N, CA, C and O of each residue as an XYZ file, in Angstrom:
504
protein
N     123.835   -141.371    -51.056
C     123.584   -140.968    -52.452
C     122.141   -140.500    -52.593
O     121.887   -139.495    -53.257
N     121.168   -141.225    -51.969
C     119.773   -140.845    -52.075
C     119.537   -139.524    -51.451
O     118.782   -138.693    -51.955
N     120.243   -139.322    -50.258
C     120.050   -138.052    -49.553
C     120.538   -136.826    -50.447
O     119.939   -135.752    -50.491
N     121.664   -137.111    -51.130
C     122.221   -136.019    -52.026
C     121.230   -135.676    -53.149
O     121.015   -134.521    -53.516
N     120.608   -136.833    -53.700
C     119.612   -136.605    -54.796
C     118.419   -135.791    -54.197
O     117.908   -134.866    -54.829
N     118.023   -136.142    -53.039
C     116.848   -135.431    -52.505
C     117.169   -133.999    -52.331
O     116.332   -133.162    -52.667
N     118.293   -133.647    -51.842
C     118.669   -132.260    -51.601
C     118.784   -131.473    -52.971
O     118.446   -130.299    -53.116
N     119.291   -132.263    -53.918
C     119.416   -131.603    -55.310
C     117.992   -131.315    -55.885
O     117.782   -130.310    -56.564
N     117.115   -132.141    -55.618
C     115.695   -131.997    -56.280
C     114.922   -131.064    -55.457
O     113.976   -130.481    -55.986
N     115.213   -130.847    -54.211
C     114.332   -130.054    -53.347
C     114.879   -128.715    -53.043
O     114.110   -127.907    -52.521
N     116.121   -128.357    -53.301
C     116.725   -127.031    -53.017
C     116.491   -126.080    -54.103
O     116.841   -126.337    -55.255
N     115.883   -124.939    -53.758
C     115.673   -123.910    -54.755
C     117.056   -123.317    -55.295
O     117.929   -122.894    -54.537
N     117.153   -123.330    -56.597
C     118.381   -122.838    -57.175
C     118.133   -122.642    -58.614
O     117.633   -123.552    -59.277
N     118.485   -121.389    -59.191
C     118.258   -121.187    -60.579
C     118.931   -122.218    -61.414
O     119.999   -122.736    -61.088
N     118.230   -122.520    -62.575
C     118.792   -123.534    -63.505
C     120.290   -123.293    -64.012
O     121.121   -124.200    -64.043
N     120.535   -122.037    -64.387
C     121.927   -121.879    -64.791
C     122.966   -122.254    -63.809
O     124.070   -122.662    -64.169
N     122.609   -122.115    -62.531
C     123.608   -122.433    -61.454
C     123.642   -123.929    -61.165
O     124.680   -124.464    -60.776
N     122.527   -124.596    -61.351
C     122.521   -126.057    -61.327
C     123.399   -126.570    -62.425
O     124.239   -127.445    -62.214
N     123.194   -126.000    -63.649
C     123.925   -126.564    -64.789
C     125.489   -126.214    -64.608
O     126.318   -126.945    -65.148
N     125.873   -125.154    -63.886
C     127.254   -124.936    -63.662
C     127.868   -125.776    -62.526
O     129.083   -125.803    -62.333
N     126.985   -126.456    -61.788
C     127.392   -127.339    -60.686
C     127.447   -126.728    -59.368
O     127.924   -127.355    -58.423
N     126.970   -125.490    -59.231
C     127.005   -124.908    -57.813
C     126.313   -125.643    -56.814
O     126.830   -125.865    -55.719
N     125.076   -126.069    -57.148
C     124.325   -126.801    -56.117
C     124.840   -128.134    -55.879
O     124.802   -128.636    -54.755
N     125.357   -128.774    -56.964
C     125.976   -130.094    -56.773
C     127.205   -129.974    -55.867
O     127.421   -130.829    -55.008
N     128.007   -128.929    -56.047
C     129.225   -128.717    -55.156
C     128.833   -128.515    -53.727
O     129.428   -129.066    -52.800
N     127.766   -127.671    -53.568
C     127.325   -127.429    -52.198
C     126.900   -128.674    -51.447
O     127.243   -128.852    -50.278
N     126.174   -129.511    -52.100
C     125.707   -130.815    -51.639
C     126.799   -131.718    -51.351
O     126.769   -132.431    -50.348
N     127.861   -131.733    -52.255
C     128.974   -132.590    -52.107
C     129.910   -132.131    -50.984
O     130.583   -132.966    -50.380
N     129.967   -130.894    -50.702
C     130.766   -130.400    -49.521
C     129.981   -130.884    -48.229
O     130.637   -131.271    -47.262
N     128.728   -130.873    -48.190
C     127.924   -131.270    -47.069
C     128.237   -132.774    -46.791
O     128.488   -133.191    -45.660
N     128.203   -133.548    -47.896
C     128.425   -135.072    -47.848
C     129.802   -135.327    -47.365
O     130.009   -136.204    -46.526
N     130.809   -134.553    -47.888
C     132.168   -134.792    -47.496
C     132.283   -134.451    -45.987
O     132.866   -135.237    -45.240
N     131.764   -133.345    -45.537
C     131.817   -132.919    -44.150
C     131.261   -133.995    -43.316
O     131.848   -134.306    -42.280
N     130.129   -134.620    -43.694
C     129.565   -135.724    -42.858
C     130.486   -136.927    -42.796
O     130.493   -137.645    -41.797
N     131.252   -137.157    -43.828
C     132.196   -138.259    -43.854
C     133.477   -137.981    -43.076
O     133.895   -138.839    -42.299
N     134.100   -136.864    -43.238
C     135.403   -136.639    -42.801
C     135.423   -135.290    -41.967
O     136.489   -134.684    -41.860
N     134.362   -134.846    -41.422
C     134.272   -133.548    -40.684
C     135.333   -133.364    -39.569
O     135.856   -132.281    -39.303
N     135.593   -134.531    -38.949
C     136.536   -134.428    -37.822
C     137.894   -133.899    -38.249
O     138.544   -133.149    -37.521
N     138.291   -134.285    -39.388
C     139.572   -133.776    -40.035
C     139.597   -132.340    -40.302
O     140.666   -131.749    -40.455
N     138.381   -131.711    -40.367
C     138.259   -130.278    -40.574
C     138.078   -129.456    -39.346
O     138.017   -128.229    -39.420
N     137.990   -130.113    -38.196
C     137.650   -129.520    -36.975
C     138.525   -128.301    -36.683
O     138.014   -127.200    -36.479
N     139.816   -128.499    -36.664
C     140.766   -127.363    -36.255
C     140.695   -126.161    -37.264
O     140.751   -125.000    -36.857
N     140.581   -126.453    -38.485
C     140.483   -125.376    -39.426
C     139.171   -124.587    -39.330
O     139.151   -123.373    -39.530
N     137.989   -125.352    -38.996
C     136.716   -124.665    -38.875
C     136.719   -123.877    -37.566
O     136.200   -122.762    -37.512
N     137.262   -124.412    -36.583
C     137.429   -123.688    -35.277
C     138.186   -122.389    -35.415
O     137.770   -121.343    -34.916
N     139.330   -122.483    -36.118
C     140.166   -121.245    -36.346
C     139.436   -120.212    -37.172
O     139.522   -119.009    -36.927
N     138.718   -120.712    -38.150
C     137.883   -119.707    -39.001
C     136.862   -119.036    -38.186
O     136.708   -117.817    -38.258
N     136.136   -119.805    -37.387
C     135.079   -119.230    -36.575
C     135.668   -118.201    -35.569
O     135.132   -117.124    -35.306
N     136.794   -118.640    -35.055
C     137.377   -117.764    -34.019
C     137.977   -116.399    -34.725
O     137.941   -115.314    -34.145
N     138.454   -116.553    -35.857
C     138.903   -115.344    -36.615
C     137.712   -114.393    -36.843
O     137.796   -113.184    -36.629
N     136.668   -114.966    -37.260
C     135.367   -114.163    -37.390
C     134.888   -113.463    -36.125
O     134.558   -112.277    -36.120
N     134.864   -114.261    -35.043
C     134.474   -113.626    -33.718
C     135.542   -112.535    -33.326
O     135.159   -111.463    -32.858
N     136.801   -112.786    -33.504
C     137.761   -111.723    -33.120
C     137.592   -110.516    -33.935
O     137.578   -109.412    -33.391
N     137.467   -110.649    -35.170
C     137.249   -109.546    -36.196
C     136.012   -108.679    -35.866
O     136.040   -107.448    -35.833
N     134.931   -109.436    -35.629
C     133.656   -108.758    -35.418
C     133.689   -107.949    -34.089
O     133.023   -106.925    -33.937
N     134.481   -108.457    -33.166
C     134.513   -107.760    -31.844
C     135.281   -106.336    -31.931
O     135.165   -105.471    -31.062
N     136.051   -106.211    -33.047
C     136.813   -105.006    -33.238
C     135.925   -103.864    -33.798
O     136.283   -102.689    -33.712
N     134.799   -104.227    -34.353
C     133.848   -103.228    -34.946
C     133.392   -102.243    -33.926
O     133.031   -102.650    -32.821
N     133.384   -100.956    -34.225
C     132.863   -100.018    -33.277
C     131.390    -99.942    -33.186
O     130.921    -99.450    -32.159
N     130.587   -100.361    -34.120
C     129.300   -100.427    -34.133
C     128.763   -101.815    -34.524
O     129.342   -102.373    -35.456
N     127.811   -102.396    -33.980
C     127.287   -103.693    -34.266
C     125.894   -103.685    -34.838
O     124.973   -104.315    -34.319
N     125.769   -102.961    -35.909
C     124.385   -102.949    -36.497
C     124.125   -104.082    -37.402
O     123.194   -104.858    -37.183
N     124.984   -104.215    -38.503
C     124.683   -105.247    -39.546
C     125.997   -106.025    -39.802
O     127.102   -105.482    -39.787
N     125.798   -107.277    -40.027
C     126.915   -108.146    -40.428
C     126.390   -108.963    -41.747
O     125.294   -109.523    -41.788
N     127.262   -108.947    -42.734
C     126.863   -109.685    -43.999
C     127.990   -110.622    -44.217
O     129.163   -110.254    -44.261
N     127.552   -111.972    -44.366
C     128.564   -112.985    -44.718
C     128.293   -113.423    -46.215
O     127.294   -114.033    -46.596
N     129.292   -113.032    -46.951
C     129.313   -113.378    -48.379
C     129.859   -114.738    -48.561
O     130.973   -115.027    -48.125
N     129.047   -115.656    -49.245
C     129.434   -117.049    -49.483
C     129.353   -117.812    -48.119
O     130.309   -118.389    -47.601
N     128.130   -117.742    -47.621
C     127.967   -118.358    -46.242
C     127.946   -119.879    -46.253
O     128.130   -120.524    -45.220
N     127.711   -120.461    -47.473
C     127.788   -121.872    -47.632
C     126.876   -122.691    -46.610
O     125.695   -122.411    -46.404
N     127.526   -123.678    -46.028
C     126.884   -124.465    -45.022
C     126.953   -124.014    -43.599
O     126.475   -124.684    -42.683
N     127.563   -122.853    -43.426
C     127.776   -122.161    -42.118
C     128.660   -123.001    -41.238
O     128.571   -122.882    -40.016
N     129.505   -123.842    -41.784
C     130.437   -124.647    -41.046
C     131.547   -123.786    -40.400
O     132.043   -124.097    -39.317
N     131.907   -122.731    -41.078
C     132.988   -121.862    -40.519
C     132.441   -120.511    -40.097
O     133.179   -119.531    -39.990
N     131.128   -120.471    -39.857
C     130.466   -119.206    -39.512
C     129.974   -119.423    -38.034
O     129.257   -120.376    -37.728
N     130.408   -118.475    -37.140
C     129.899   -118.538    -35.765
C     128.585   -117.838    -35.692
O     128.515   -116.700    -35.228
N     127.540   -118.481    -36.135
C     126.160   -117.931    -36.317
C     125.583   -117.342    -35.017
O     125.076   -116.221    -34.975
N     125.691   -118.165    -33.961
C     125.162   -117.747    -32.725
C     125.937   -116.427    -32.199
O     125.308   -115.500    -31.688
N     127.209   -116.401    -32.341
C     127.985   -115.234    -31.861
C     127.665   -114.037    -32.690
O     127.549   -112.954    -32.116
N     127.508   -114.122    -34.002
C     127.150   -113.058    -34.822
C     125.711   -112.448    -34.554
O     125.478   -111.242    -34.634
N     124.780   -113.406    -34.231
C     123.478   -113.022    -33.931
C     123.390   -112.285    -32.715
O     122.591   -111.358    -32.582
N     124.216   -112.674    -31.774
C     124.226   -111.932    -30.463
C     124.897   -110.560    -30.540
O     124.533   -109.600    -29.860
N     125.888   -110.541    -31.405
C     126.743   -109.280    -31.550
C     126.040   -108.262    -32.367
O     126.126   -107.087    -32.008
N     125.373   -108.563    -33.397
C     124.856   -107.667    -34.336
C     123.280   -107.603    -34.394
O     122.604   -108.599    -34.133
N     122.765   -106.486    -34.720
C     121.303   -106.340    -34.777
C     120.748   -107.094    -35.976
O     119.647   -107.643    -35.921
N     121.477   -107.117    -37.003
C     120.985   -107.824    -38.209
C     122.181   -108.655    -38.874
O     123.283   -108.140    -39.066
N     121.906   -109.867    -39.183
C     122.955   -110.666    -39.880
C     122.344   -111.141    -41.118
O     121.231   -111.662    -41.057
N     122.986   -111.012    -42.304
C     122.466   -111.422    -43.580
C     123.514   -112.424    -44.102
O     124.711   -112.140    -44.140
N     122.992   -113.661    -44.519
C     123.839   -114.654    -45.112
C     123.544   -114.782    -46.520
O     122.421   -115.070    -46.931
N     124.631   -114.551    -47.327
C     124.433   -114.477    -48.843
C     125.121   -115.599    -49.483
O     126.321   -115.795    -49.288
N     124.346   -116.407    -50.305
C     124.971   -117.455    -51.116
C     124.068   -117.703    -52.242
O     122.920   -117.257    -52.252
N     124.596   -118.455    -53.258
C     123.721   -118.752    -54.437
C     122.521   -119.632    -54.061
O     121.438   -119.470    -54.622
N     122.703   -120.535    -53.143
C     121.657   -121.382    -52.609
C     121.910   -121.726    -51.199
O     123.038   -121.701    -50.708
N     120.819   -122.055    -50.544
C     120.968   -122.488    -49.052
C     120.238   -123.832    -48.889
O     119.049   -123.947    -49.185
N     120.954   -124.812    -48.427
C     120.368   -126.123    -48.078
C     119.442   -126.075    -46.876
O     119.483   -125.126    -46.093
N     118.630   -127.069    -46.732
C     117.738   -127.167    -45.578
C     118.397   -127.035    -44.331
O     117.887   -126.385    -43.418
N     119.512   -127.611    -44.221
C     120.341   -127.595    -42.953
C     120.621   -126.201    -42.503
O     120.549   -125.876    -41.318
N     120.942   -125.385    -43.465
C     121.208   -123.955    -43.147
C     119.829   -123.230    -42.810
O     119.777   -122.439    -41.868
N     118.808   -123.489    -43.528
C     117.548   -122.816    -43.179
C     117.089   -123.209    -41.802
O     116.480   -122.394    -41.110
N     117.348   -124.396    -41.386
C     116.851   -124.856    -40.035
C     117.636   -124.144    -39.063
O     117.046   -123.699    -38.079
N     118.995   -123.950    -39.197
C     119.888   -123.242    -38.223
C     119.326   -121.781    -38.129
O     119.070   -121.289    -37.030
N     119.146   -121.119    -39.263
C     118.730   -119.793    -39.323
C     117.441   -119.471    -38.658
O     117.262   -118.397    -38.084
N     116.539   -120.415    -38.740
C     115.237   -120.240    -38.187
C     115.226   -120.046    -36.657
O     114.231   -119.577    -36.106
N     116.276   -120.389    -36.002
C     116.399   -120.231    -34.563
C     116.763   -118.771    -34.168
O     116.819   -118.435    -32.985
N     117.001   -117.937    -35.167
C     117.515   -116.612    -34.896
C     116.621   -115.538    -35.492
O     116.467   -115.496    -36.712
N     116.051   -114.705    -34.719
C     115.189   -113.690    -35.280
C     115.771   -112.641    -36.062
O     115.048   -112.028    -36.846
N     117.124   -112.323    -35.937
C     117.732   -111.309    -36.653
C     118.705   -111.790    -37.760
O     119.609   -111.071    -38.187
N     118.477   -112.990    -38.179
C     119.297   -113.555    -39.319
C     118.423   -113.864    -40.428
O     117.383   -114.492    -40.231
N     118.809   -113.420    -41.729
C     118.135   -113.660    -42.897
C     118.991   -114.303    -43.919
O     120.216   -114.190    -43.894
N     118.345   -114.986    -44.827
C     119.074   -115.609    -45.896
C     118.791   -114.814    -47.115
O     117.671   -114.345    -47.316
N     119.874   -114.640    -48.008
C     119.684   -113.917    -49.321
C     120.330   -114.780    -50.328
O     121.510   -115.091    -50.170
N     119.663   -115.195    -51.344
C     120.161   -115.981    -52.466
C     120.613   -114.929    -53.494
O     119.797   -114.186    -54.038
N     121.863   -114.886    -53.732
C     122.420   -113.857    -54.669
C     123.736   -114.357    -55.147
O     124.474   -115.016    -54.413
N     124.053   -114.027    -56.450
C     125.356   -114.415    -56.957
C     126.292   -113.153    -56.837
O     126.094   -112.154    -57.529
N     127.289   -113.243    -55.954
C     128.118   -112.183    -55.754
C     129.157   -112.023    -56.812
O     129.792   -110.973    -56.908
N     129.355   -113.085    -57.647
C     130.381   -113.099    -58.811
C     129.855   -112.384    -59.916
O     130.657   -111.912    -60.723
N     128.553   -112.218    -60.096
C     127.972   -111.527    -61.221
C     127.752   -112.445    -62.416
O     127.355   -111.952    -63.472
N     127.989   -113.757    -62.311
C     127.782   -114.643    -63.424
C     126.288   -114.837    -63.839
O     125.991   -115.310    -64.935
N     125.369   -114.452    -62.919
C     124.012   -114.646    -63.256
C     123.535   -113.781    -64.398
O     122.624   -114.183    -65.123
N     124.102   -112.633    -64.582
C     123.533   -111.782    -65.642
C     123.821   -112.373    -66.989
O     122.897   -112.494    -67.794
N     125.083   -112.764    -67.301
C     125.403   -113.255    -68.658
C     124.659   -114.622    -68.861
O     124.346   -114.995    -69.992
N     124.388   -115.348    -67.757
C     123.640   -116.645    -68.014
C     122.142   -116.480    -68.070
O     121.433   -117.412    -68.449
N     121.649   -115.331    -67.707
C     120.239   -115.057    -67.827
C     119.534   -115.491    -66.571
O     118.303   -115.468    -66.574
N     120.187   -115.887    -65.489
C     119.565   -116.278    -64.218
C     118.983   -115.048    -63.596
O     119.534   -113.952    -63.699
N     117.806   -115.251    -62.914
C     117.201   -114.158    -62.202
C     116.879   -114.670    -60.757
O     116.427   -115.800    -60.574
N     117.115   -113.848    -59.805
C     116.842   -114.127    -58.488
C     115.557   -113.448    -58.009
O     115.174   -113.600    -56.849
């Protein structure tokens, strides 16, 4: 519980999204994965494999954009980094665990953005 509070207080995220619970949900998913992640193993493996297979079909491998990248649990980051010149991970917020993973790749960047468009009516600015 203290870990979750620390993440909540230290993760950059616009106030309207905090109020809507986006950051809390992201932190809760991470905590749940830490508790029962083995139950998710097959699903996450299948998701990563689908992304690998789909990206291999691309005729060009310049850019890959992952919308709603979350905690990267279902994103084969190393494979995408090797396949594409540039990889952009888009989500409302990125936890420190994601930032640490991304720092290992020179061609992967994080972009905090609301792909749903809710930020404009709420007055949030990125």
